XYZ file of C-alpha atoms in Angstrom:
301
model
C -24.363 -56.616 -22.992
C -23.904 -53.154 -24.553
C -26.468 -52.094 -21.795
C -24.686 -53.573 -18.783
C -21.365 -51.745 -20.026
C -23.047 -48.385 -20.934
C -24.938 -48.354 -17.592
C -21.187 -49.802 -15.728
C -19.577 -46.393 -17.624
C -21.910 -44.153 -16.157
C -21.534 -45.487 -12.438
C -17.661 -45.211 -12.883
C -17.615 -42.328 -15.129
C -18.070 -39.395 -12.420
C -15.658 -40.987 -9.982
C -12.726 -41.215 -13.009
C -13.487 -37.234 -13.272
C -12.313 -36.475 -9.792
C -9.571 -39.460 -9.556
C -7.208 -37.257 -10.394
C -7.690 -34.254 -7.800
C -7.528 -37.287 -5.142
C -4.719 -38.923 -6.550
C -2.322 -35.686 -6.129
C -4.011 -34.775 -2.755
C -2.926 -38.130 -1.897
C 0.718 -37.382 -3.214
C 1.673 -34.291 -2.673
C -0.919 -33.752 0.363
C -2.105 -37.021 2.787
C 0.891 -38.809 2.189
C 3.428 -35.705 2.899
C 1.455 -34.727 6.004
C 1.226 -38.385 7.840
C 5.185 -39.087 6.937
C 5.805 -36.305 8.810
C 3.399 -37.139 11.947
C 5.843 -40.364 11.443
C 9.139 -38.439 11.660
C 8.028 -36.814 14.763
C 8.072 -39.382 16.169
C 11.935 -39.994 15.795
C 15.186 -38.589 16.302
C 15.496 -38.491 12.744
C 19.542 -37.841 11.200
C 18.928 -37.457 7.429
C 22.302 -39.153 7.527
C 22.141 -41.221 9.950
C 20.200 -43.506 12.344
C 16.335 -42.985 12.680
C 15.833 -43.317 17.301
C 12.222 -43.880 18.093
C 11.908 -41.933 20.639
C 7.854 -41.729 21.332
C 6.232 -38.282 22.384
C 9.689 -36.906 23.356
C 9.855 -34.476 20.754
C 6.206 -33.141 21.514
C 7.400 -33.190 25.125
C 10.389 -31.251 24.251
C 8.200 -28.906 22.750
C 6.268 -27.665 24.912
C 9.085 -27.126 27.847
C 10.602 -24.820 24.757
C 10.488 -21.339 25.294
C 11.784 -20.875 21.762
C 8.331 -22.712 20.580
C 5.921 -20.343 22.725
C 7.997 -17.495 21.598
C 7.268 -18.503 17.735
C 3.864 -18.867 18.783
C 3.045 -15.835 20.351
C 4.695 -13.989 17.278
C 2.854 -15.939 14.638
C -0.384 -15.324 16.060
C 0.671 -11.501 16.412
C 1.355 -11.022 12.985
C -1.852 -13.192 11.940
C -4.035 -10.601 13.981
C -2.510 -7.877 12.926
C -2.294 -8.590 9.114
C -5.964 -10.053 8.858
C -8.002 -7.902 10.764
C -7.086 -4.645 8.585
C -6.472 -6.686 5.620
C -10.274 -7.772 5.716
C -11.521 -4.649 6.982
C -9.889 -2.455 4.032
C -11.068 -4.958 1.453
C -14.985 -5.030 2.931
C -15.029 -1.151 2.804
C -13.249 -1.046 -0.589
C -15.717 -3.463 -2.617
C -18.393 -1.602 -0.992
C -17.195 1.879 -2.591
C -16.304 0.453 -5.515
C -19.670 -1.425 -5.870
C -20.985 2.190 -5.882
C -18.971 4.307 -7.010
C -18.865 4.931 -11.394
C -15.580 5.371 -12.200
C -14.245 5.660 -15.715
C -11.780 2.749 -16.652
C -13.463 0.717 -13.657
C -12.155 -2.499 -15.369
C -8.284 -1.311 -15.442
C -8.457 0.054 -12.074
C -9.740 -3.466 -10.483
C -7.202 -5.289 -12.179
C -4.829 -2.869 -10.849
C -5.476 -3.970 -7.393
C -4.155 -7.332 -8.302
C -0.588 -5.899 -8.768
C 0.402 -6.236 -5.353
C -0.556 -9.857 -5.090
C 1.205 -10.803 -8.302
C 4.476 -8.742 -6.980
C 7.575 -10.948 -6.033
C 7.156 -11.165 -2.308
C 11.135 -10.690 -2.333
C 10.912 -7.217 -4.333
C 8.110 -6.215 -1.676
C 10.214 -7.149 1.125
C 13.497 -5.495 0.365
C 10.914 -2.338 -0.918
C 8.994 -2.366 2.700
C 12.580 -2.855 4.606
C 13.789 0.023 2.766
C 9.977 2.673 3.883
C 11.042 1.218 7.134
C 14.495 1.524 7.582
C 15.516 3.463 10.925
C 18.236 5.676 9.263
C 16.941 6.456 5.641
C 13.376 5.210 5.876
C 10.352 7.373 4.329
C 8.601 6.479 7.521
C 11.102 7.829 9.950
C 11.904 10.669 8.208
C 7.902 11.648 8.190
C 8.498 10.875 11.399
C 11.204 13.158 12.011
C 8.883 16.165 10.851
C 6.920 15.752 13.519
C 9.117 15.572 15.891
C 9.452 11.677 16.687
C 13.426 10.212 17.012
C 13.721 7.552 14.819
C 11.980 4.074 15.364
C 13.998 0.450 14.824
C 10.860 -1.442 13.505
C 13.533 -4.549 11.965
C 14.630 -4.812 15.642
C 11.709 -4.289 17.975
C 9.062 -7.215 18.584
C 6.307 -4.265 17.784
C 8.204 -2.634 14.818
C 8.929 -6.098 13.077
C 5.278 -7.734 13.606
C 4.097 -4.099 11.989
C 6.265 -4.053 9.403
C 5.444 -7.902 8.329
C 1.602 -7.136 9.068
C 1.892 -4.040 6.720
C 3.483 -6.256 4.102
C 1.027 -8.925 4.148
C -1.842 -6.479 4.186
C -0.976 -5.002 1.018
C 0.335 -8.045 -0.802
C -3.700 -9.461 -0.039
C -6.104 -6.855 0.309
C -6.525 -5.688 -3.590
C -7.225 -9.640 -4.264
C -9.699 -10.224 -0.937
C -11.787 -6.713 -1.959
C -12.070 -8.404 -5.736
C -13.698 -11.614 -4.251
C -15.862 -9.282 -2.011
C -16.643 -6.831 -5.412
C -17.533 -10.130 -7.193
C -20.065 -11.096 -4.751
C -21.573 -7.606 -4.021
C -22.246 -7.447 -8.258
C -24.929 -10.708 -8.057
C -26.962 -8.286 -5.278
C -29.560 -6.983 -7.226
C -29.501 -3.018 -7.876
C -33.013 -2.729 -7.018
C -32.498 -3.435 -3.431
C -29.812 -0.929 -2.567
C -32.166 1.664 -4.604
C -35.561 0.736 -2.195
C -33.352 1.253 0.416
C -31.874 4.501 -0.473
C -36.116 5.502 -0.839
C -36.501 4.481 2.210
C -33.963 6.901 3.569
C -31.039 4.124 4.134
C -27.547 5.800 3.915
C -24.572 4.292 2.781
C -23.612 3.335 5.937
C -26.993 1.396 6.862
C -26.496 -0.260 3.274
C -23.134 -1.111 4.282
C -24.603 -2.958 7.573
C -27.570 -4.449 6.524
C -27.220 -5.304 2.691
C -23.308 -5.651 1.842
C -22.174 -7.568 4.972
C -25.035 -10.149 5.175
C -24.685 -10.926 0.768
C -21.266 -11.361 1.521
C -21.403 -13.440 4.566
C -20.207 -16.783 2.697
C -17.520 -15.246 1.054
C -16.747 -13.584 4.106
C -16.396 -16.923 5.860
C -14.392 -18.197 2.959
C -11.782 -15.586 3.402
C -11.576 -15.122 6.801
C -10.776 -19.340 6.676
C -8.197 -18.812 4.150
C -6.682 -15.362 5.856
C -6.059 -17.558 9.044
C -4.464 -20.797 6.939
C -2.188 -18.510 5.174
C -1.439 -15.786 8.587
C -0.330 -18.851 10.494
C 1.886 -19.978 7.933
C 3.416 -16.896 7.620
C 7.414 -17.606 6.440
C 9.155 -15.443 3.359
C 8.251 -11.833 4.462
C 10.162 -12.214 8.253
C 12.723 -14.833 6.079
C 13.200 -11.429 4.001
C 13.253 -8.471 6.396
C 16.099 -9.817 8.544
C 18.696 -10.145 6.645
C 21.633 -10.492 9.524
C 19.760 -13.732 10.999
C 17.165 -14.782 8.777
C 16.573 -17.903 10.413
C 15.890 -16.227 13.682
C 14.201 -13.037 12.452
C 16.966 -11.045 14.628
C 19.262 -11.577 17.483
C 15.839 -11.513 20.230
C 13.966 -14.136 18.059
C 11.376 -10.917 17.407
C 9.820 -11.731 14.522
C 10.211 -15.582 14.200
C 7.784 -17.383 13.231
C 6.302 -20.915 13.572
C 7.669 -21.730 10.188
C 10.690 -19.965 10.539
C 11.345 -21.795 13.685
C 10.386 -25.110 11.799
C 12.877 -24.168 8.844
C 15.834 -23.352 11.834
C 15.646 -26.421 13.399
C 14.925 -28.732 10.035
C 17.964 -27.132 7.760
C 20.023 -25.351 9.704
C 20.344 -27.605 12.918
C 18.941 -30.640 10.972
C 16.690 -31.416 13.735
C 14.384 -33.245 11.621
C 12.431 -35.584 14.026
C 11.910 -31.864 16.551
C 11.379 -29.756 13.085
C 8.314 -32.431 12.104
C 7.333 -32.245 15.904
C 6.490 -28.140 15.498
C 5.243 -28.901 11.842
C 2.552 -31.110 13.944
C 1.625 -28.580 16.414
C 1.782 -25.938 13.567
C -1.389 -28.220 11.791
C -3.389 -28.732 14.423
C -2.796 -24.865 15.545
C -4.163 -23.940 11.838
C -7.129 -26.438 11.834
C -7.911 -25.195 15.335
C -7.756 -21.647 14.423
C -9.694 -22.272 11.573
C -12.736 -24.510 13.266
C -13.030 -21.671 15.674
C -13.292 -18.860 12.936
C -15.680 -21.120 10.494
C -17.924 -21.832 14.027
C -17.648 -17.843 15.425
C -18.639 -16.814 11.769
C -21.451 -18.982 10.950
C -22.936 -18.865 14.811
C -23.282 -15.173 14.115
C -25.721 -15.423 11.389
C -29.095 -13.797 11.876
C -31.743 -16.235 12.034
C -34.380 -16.110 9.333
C -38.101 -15.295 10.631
């Protein structure tokens, strides 16, 4: 008997350990995300009657050119925030993976300030650099002999300002997963390569990038989840229409738009309808980056 319950414990054992990551996925994740392919499916008052109304809102959607509009601005900002975000980070773990520096631990965890900064405090910091009458930027600009430049106002200005934002808020934290990774790589091979007349740059190439190629993966997955989600840094930076990100809709976002027509127009069934397209837009974005990044591995001889 005491057999038949000690071998029954270790069968149900390992699955009790990870009952509880599943049980709040399932609360706070699954059942969150298919409530919400339900309410699209509604013209849904949160005060009053619930319409089924089918694929109308999805239909809606697409004839919006407020939707397209978010869209093309989201996936703006996304490039232009995680391509030099990445980039900066790859070259930084490299130098720092080389470099001897006194204090090397207090300077790493230094790079971790920006991502543990109030993303309000970084906004109203960035808005200020980038301000058209009293910004630093303008007035650098002005010493060159540029007029001043409206970033908060123009499409280009505002998806530079946010990228810039993002960038720094993430790159000290992305070069620290990249350092991590680039410390397990063996000394000895960067040092046969430097005898074999290898230059930092061909280490770079042909050491660095391919031992970081899973973590490279990882954050390039996790760049594009978070880029397409972007929300509090164009919430922030206009101030006069926050919901809109400015009187041309230049900086709104998918979520933004999502957040305008959920609580300020209480459009819930249409909000849950661009919630929808705004999932399968990240898990398509996402497949594609996983598949380009993975297809591009070398093949082993």
């Amino acid at each position: 008997m005491k057999t038949t319950r000690a071998g029954l414990t270790e069968i149900v054992a390992p699955y009790a350990y990870i009952a509880p990551f599943f049980v709040l996925f399932a609360i706070f994740g699954l059942i969150p995300l298919l409530f919400t392919f339900y309410v699209a499916l509604f013209d849904w008052n949160p005060i009053g009657e619930h319409v089924f109304v089918g694929l109308d809102n999805f239909t809606r959607l697409l004839q919006d050119g407020r939707f397209w509009n978010a869209a093309r601005n989201t996936v703006s900002i996304w490039v232009l925030s995680t391509v030099p975000q990445l980039l900066v980070a790859l070259v930084l773990a490299h130098l720092l993976n080389h470099v001897r520096l006194r204090f090397a631990v207090l300077f790493r965890m230094s790079m971790l300030v920006p991502y543990i900064t109030s993303v309000a405090a970084t906004a109203i910091v960035f808005a200020q650099m980038f301000d058209r009458d009293y910004g630093l930027l303008n007035w650098l600009l002005g010493l060159v002999g540029i007029g001043p430049i409206d970033f908060i106002q123009s499409v280009a200005g505002s998806h530079a300002l946010i990228a810039v934002m993002i960038t720094w808020r993430w790159f000290g934290y992305t070069a620290l997963l990249y350092l991590a990774s680039l410390q397990a790589v063996p000394r000895t091979i960067y040092e046969a390569a430097a005898v074999d007349g290898a230059g930092n740059v061909r280490q770079f190439l042909h050491i660095s990038i391919p031992a970081l190629r899973p973590v490279i993966v990882f954050t390039i997955v996790t760049s594009t989840i978070y880029g397409l989600q972007t929300f509090t840094e164009p919430l922030l930076i206009a101030r006069s229409a926050p919901s809109t990100c400015g009187p041309i809709r230049q900086c709104q976002t998918l979520t933004l738009f999502l957040f305008e027509q959920g609580f300020t127009q209480f459009k819930f069934g249409y909000a849950a309808a661009i919630g929808v397209a705004l999932f399968v837009m990240v898990v398509a974005f996402a497949a594609l980056n996983y598949f380009l990044s993975t297809r591009t591995r070398p093949e082993r001889a």
